Each structure stands twice: as C-alpha cells, then as structure tokens.
Coordinates of C-alpha atoms and ligand atoms in Angstrom, one line a residue:
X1 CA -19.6 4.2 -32.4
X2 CA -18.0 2.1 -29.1
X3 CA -16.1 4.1 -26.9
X4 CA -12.8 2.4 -25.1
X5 CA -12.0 2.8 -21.3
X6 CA -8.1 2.7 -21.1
X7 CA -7.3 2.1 -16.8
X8 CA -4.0 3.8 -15.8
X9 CA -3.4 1.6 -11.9
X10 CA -0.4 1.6 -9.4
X11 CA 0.6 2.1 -6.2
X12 CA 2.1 5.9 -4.9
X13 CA 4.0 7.5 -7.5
X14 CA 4.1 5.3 -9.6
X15 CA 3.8 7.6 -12.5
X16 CA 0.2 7.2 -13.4
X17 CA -0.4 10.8 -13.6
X18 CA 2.4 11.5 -16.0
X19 CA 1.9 8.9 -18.0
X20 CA -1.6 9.9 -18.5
X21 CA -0.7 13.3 -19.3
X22 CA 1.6 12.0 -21.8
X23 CA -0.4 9.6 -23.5
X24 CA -3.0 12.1 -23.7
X25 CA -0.3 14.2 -25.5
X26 CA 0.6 11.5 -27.7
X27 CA -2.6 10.4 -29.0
X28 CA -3.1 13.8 -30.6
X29 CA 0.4 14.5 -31.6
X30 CA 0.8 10.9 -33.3
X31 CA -2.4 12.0 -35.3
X32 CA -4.6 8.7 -34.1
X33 CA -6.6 10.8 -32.3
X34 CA -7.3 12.7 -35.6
X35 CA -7.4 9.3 -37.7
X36 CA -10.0 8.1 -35.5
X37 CA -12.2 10.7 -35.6
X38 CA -11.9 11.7 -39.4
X39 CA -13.5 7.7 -39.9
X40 CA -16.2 8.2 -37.0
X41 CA -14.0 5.4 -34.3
X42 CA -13.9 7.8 -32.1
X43 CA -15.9 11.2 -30.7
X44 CA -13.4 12.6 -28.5
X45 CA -10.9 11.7 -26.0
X46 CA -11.0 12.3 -22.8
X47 CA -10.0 12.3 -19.6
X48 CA -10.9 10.8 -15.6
X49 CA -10.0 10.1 -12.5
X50 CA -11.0 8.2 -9.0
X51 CA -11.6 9.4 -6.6
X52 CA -13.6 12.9 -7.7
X53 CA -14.1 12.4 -11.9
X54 CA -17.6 13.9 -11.1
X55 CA -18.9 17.2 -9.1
X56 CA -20.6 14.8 -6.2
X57 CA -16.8 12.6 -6.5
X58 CA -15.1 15.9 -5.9
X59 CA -17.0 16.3 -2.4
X60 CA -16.0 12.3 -1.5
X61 CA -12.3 12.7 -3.3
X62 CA -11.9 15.9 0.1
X63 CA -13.9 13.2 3.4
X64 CA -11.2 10.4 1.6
X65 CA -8.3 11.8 1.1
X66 CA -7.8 15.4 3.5
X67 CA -5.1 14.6 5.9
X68 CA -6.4 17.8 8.1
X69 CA -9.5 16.9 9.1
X70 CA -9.3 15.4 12.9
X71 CA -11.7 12.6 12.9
X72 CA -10.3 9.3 11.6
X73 CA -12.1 7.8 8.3
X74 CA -12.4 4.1 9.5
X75 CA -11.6 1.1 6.9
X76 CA -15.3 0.7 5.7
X77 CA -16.2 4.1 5.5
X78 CA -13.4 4.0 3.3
X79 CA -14.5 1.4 1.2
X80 CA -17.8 2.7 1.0
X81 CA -16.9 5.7 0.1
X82 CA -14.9 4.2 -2.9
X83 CA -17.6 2.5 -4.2
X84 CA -19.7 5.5 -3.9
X85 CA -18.0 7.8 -6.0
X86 CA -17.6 4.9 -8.6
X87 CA -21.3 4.4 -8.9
X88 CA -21.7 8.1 -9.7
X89 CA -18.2 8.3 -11.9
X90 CA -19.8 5.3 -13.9
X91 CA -23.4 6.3 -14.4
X92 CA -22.6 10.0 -14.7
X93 CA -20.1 10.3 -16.5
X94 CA -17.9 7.3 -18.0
X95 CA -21.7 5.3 -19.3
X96 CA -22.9 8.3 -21.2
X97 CA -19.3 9.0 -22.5
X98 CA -18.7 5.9 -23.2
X99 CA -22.5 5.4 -25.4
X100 CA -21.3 8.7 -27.0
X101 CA -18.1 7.0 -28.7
X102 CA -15.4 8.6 -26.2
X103 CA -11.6 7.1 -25.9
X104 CA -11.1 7.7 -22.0
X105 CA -8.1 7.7 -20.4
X106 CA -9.0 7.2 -16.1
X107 CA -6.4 7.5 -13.7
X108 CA -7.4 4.5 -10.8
X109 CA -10.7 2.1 -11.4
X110 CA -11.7 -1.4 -9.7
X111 CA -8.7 -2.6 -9.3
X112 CA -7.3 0.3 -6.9
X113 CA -10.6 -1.0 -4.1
X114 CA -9.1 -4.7 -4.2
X115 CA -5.2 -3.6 -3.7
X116 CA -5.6 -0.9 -1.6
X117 CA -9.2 -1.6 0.7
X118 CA -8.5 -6.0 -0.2
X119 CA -4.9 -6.5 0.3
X120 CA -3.6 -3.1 2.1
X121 CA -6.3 -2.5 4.5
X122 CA -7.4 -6.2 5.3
X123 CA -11.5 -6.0 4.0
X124 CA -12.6 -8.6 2.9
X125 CA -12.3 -9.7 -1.2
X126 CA -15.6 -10.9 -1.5
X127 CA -17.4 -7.8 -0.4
X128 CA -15.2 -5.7 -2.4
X129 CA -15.9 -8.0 -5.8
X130 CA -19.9 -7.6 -5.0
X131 CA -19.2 -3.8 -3.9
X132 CA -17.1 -3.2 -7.5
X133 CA -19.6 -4.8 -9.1
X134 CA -22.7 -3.0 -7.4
X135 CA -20.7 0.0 -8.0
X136 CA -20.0 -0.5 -12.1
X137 CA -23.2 -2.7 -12.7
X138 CA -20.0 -4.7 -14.7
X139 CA -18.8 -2.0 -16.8
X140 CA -14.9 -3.3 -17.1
X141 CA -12.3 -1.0 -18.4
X142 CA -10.5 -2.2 -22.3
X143 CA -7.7 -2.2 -20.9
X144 CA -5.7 -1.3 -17.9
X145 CA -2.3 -0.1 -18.0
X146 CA -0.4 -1.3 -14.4
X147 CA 2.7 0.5 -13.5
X148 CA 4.4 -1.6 -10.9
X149 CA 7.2 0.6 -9.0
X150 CA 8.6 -0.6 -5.9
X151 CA 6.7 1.1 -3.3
X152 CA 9.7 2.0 -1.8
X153 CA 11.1 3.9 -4.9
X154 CA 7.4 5.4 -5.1
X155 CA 7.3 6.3 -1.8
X156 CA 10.8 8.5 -2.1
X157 CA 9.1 9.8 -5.3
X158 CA 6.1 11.1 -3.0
X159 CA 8.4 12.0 0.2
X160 CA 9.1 15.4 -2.0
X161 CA 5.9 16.9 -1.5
X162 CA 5.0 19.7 0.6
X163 CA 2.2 17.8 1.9
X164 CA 1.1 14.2 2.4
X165 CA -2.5 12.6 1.6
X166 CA -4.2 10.7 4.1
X167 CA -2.9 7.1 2.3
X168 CA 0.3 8.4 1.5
X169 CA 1.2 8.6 5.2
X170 CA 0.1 4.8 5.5
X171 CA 3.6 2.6 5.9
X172 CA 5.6 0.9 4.0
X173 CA 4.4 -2.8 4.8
X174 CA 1.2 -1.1 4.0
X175 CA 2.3 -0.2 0.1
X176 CA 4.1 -3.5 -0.3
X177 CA 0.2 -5.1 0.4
X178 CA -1.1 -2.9 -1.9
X179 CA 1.9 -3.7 -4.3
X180 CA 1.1 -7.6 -3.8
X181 CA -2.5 -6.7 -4.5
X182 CA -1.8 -5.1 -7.9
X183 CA 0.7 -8.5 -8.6
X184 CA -1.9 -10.8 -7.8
X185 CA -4.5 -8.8 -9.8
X186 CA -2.0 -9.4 -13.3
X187 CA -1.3 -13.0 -12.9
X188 CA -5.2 -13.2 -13.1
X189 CA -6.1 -11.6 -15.9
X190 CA -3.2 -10.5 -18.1
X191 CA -4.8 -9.9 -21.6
X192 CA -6.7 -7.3 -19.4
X193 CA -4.2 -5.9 -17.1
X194 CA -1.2 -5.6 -19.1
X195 CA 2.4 -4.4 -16.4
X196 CA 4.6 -1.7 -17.3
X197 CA 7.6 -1.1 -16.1
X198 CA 7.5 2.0 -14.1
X199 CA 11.6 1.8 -12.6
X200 CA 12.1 3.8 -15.9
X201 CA 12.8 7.1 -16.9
X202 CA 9.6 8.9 -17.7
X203 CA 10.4 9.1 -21.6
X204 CA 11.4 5.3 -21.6
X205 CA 7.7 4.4 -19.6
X206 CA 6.0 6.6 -22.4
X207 CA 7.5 4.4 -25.0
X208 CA 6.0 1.2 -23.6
X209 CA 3.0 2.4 -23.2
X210 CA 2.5 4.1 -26.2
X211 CA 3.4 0.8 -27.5
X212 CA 1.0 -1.0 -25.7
X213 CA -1.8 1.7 -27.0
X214 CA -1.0 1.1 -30.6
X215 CA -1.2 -2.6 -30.2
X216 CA -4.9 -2.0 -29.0
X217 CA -6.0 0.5 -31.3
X218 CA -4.3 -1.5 -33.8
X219 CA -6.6 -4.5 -32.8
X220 CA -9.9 -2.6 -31.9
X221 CA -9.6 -0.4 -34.9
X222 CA -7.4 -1.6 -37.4
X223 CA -9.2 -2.3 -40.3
X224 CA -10.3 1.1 -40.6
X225 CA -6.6 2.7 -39.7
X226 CA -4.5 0.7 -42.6
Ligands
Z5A1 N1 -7.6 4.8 -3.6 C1 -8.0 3.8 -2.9 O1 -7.5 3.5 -1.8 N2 -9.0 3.0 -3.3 C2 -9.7 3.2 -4.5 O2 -10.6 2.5 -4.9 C3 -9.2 4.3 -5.3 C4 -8.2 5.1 -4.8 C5 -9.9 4.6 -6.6 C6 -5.8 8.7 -4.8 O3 -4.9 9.6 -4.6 C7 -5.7 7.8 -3.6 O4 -6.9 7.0 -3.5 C8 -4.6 6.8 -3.8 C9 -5.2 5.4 -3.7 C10 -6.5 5.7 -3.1 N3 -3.7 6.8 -2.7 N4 -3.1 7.8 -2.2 N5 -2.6 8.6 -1.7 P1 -4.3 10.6 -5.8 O5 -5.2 10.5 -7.0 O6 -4.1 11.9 -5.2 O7 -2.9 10.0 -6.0 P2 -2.3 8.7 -6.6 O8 -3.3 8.1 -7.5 O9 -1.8 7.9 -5.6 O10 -1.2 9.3 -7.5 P3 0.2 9.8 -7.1 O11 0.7 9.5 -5.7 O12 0.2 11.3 -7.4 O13 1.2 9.0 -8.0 P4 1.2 8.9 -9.6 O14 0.1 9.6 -10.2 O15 1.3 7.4 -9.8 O16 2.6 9.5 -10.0 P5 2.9 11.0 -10.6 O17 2.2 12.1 -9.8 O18 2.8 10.9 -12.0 O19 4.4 11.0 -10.2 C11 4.9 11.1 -8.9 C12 6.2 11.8 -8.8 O20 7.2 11.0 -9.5 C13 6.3 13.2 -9.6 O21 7.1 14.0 -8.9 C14 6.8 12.8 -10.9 O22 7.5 13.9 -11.6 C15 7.8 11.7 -10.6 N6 7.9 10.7 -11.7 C16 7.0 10.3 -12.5 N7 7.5 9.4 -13.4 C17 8.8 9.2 -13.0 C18 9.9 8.4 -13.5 N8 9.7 7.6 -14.5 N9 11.1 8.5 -12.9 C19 11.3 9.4 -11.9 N10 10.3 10.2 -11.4 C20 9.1 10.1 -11.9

C-alpha cells in the first residue's frame, strides 16, 4: 500500500481551510474513501497542517505565529523555525503515515517557505531549496492544490477576525510577493501544482477541486476503482 500527500497552498484566506474541510467531507460522502479501503488503496485518510501537525510543531506553530508576544521573531528565525517543524511534521508523522497507506490531506507544505520566507520576506531561494530539502529529506507532496485569491480579496476575507496573526498584519505589497511567489511556483511545475480558482463561491471552489481529486484518484487508482 502507497499512501498520497494531497498539498492544499495559498496566500491569506484564500480558502484553504474550507476547502480542506470539505474535501475531507466529500471523500467519505462520495464513497471513494470507502472504495479505496474495501480494495486495500488506501488505510485511512487523514488530515495535517504546517505549522504545528505534530505536538513539538504545536510549541513552534505559538513562537511563529502569536501576535502578543513583545519580542520581534526576525526573518531567519522565521525561516528556521519553518523548516524545523517540517522536519519533525515529516519524520513524525506524514513518513510513517505515509509507509502505512494513508491519503493525507495537509493544509501549507514547501511551497508556503519559498512564497512567503523567498518572495515575501526577501531570504534568499537557494537557502530555502537546500533548507526544504534538509527539512523533507525530498519527500514531495502528489499533488498540491493552489488556491490563487487576490490578496486583496483575501485580506478583506481575514480583516473580519477578532484577532490578527503575526503574518496577517504584514501589508499588502507584502501578500502580493507572496502572491507572485505562489505564481512563479505553477508556471514551474504545473502537473504538480495544479491552480484553482479561489474568486469563487465556496460550493463552486469545491467542485473544482473535487474535480481535480477524481482526476488523480482516477489516475493513481483507477484500475482497481472501474
Ligand atoms: N507560513 C509561512 O510563512 N511559511 C511556511 O513555510 C508555512 C506557513 C508552512 C499559517 O497560518 C501562517 O504561516 C500563514 C503562512 C505562514 N500565514 N499567516 N497568517 P494559519 O495556518 O493560521 O492560516 P493560513 O494558512 O494563512 O489560513 P487562513 O488565513 O485561515 O486562510 P485559509 O485557510 O486559506 O482560509 P479559510 O480559513 O478557509 O477562509 C478564510 C475566510 O474566508 C473564512 O471566513 C471563510 O468562511 C471565508 N471563505 C472561504 N472560502 C470562501 C469563498 N469561496 N468565498 C467567500 N468567503 C470564503
């Protein structure tokens, strides 16, 4: 049994959460989930996030992201701190899950050091590459699901909450980096990094990607699903 790691990326409300929530929903209502298991594809599915998809990445997700605390977290901290809870996120938890036969569905991977640490903060690419990779030891995700929302729309989408992460207070020019980041990122490898279009209503962005997931399953499983 191979288990799949399906990437849900984007920039500030962008809808990732939802969407995960809902494909989540889907994959057992639709009755794949059930398919798969029932002719041994699949173990289980499951679900993950970046920052804190482990106990120790809990303890990072708090230093990276609490907008309370007084001392400012400087850029490479930052970075470092990324990478840190990925190495534990992969070796802890997504590698055995993974060996095990799991379908996981992660909110944020790779991808979210090179737009947001590369492109919004300035670091150099390079460093984050060899970092992601030190970090993963090259464990890629299947596939990763981008949903590209003007960061001005996602912004406004955020701007409701009662309070504001540390990043989430960052400007705009600073989420149109990251935007250009997660652009850059599809022109380069789009049979990985396939682009949704998140300027939809939520029911209309489920449909695409559900779309999307049945092309894969189709392709990594099909045989065995006809
Ligand atoms: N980060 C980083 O810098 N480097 C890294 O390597 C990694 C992460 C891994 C994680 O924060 C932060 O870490 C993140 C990047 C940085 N930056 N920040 N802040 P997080 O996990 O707390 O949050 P997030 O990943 O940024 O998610 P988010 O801001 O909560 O957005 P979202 O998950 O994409 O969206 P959502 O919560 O599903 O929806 C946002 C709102 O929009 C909500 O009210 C929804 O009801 C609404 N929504 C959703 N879909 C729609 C549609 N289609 N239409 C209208 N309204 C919608």
């Amino acid at each position: 049994m191979k288990g799949r790691l399906i990437v849900f990326e984007g920039g500030e409300g962008g809808g990732k959460t939802t969407q995960l929530a809902r494909s989540q929903q889907w994959l057992q209502a639709s009755g794949w989930l059930a398919k798969l298991q029932a002719q041994g594809q699949i173990q289980q599915l499951i679900t993950t996030r970046e920052p804190g998809g482990t106990p120790i990445g809990q303890k990072i997700r708090h230093l990276l992201l609490d907008h309370t605390d007084s001392e400012v977290v400087q850029d490479r901290t930052e970075l470092l701190l990324y990478a840190a809870d990925r190495a534990q996120h992969v070796e802890a938890f997504l590698r055995p899950h993974l060996a095990a036969g799991a379908l996981i569905l992660c909110d944020r991977y790779v991808d979210s050091t090179i737009a947001y640490q590369g492109y919004g903060r300035g670091l150099d690419l390079s460093l984050i590459h060899q970092l992601n990779h030190l970090a993963t030891h090259g464990l890629q995700s299947d596939i990763t699901l981008w949903l590209d929302l003007d960061p001005a729309i996602g912004l406004a989408r955020t701007d409701r909450r009662a309070t504001r992460d540390r990043i989430e207070q960052a400007d705009l020019s600073f989420h149109q980096r990251v935007h250009q980041g997660f652009m850059t990122l599809a022109a380069q490898s789009p049979e990985r990094m396939i682009r949704i279009d998140a300027n939809q209503p939520e029911a209309t962005v489920a449909a695409q990607i559900q779309a999307t997931l049945q092309q894969f399953l189709h392709q990594w499983f099909g045989a065995a699903i006809e």
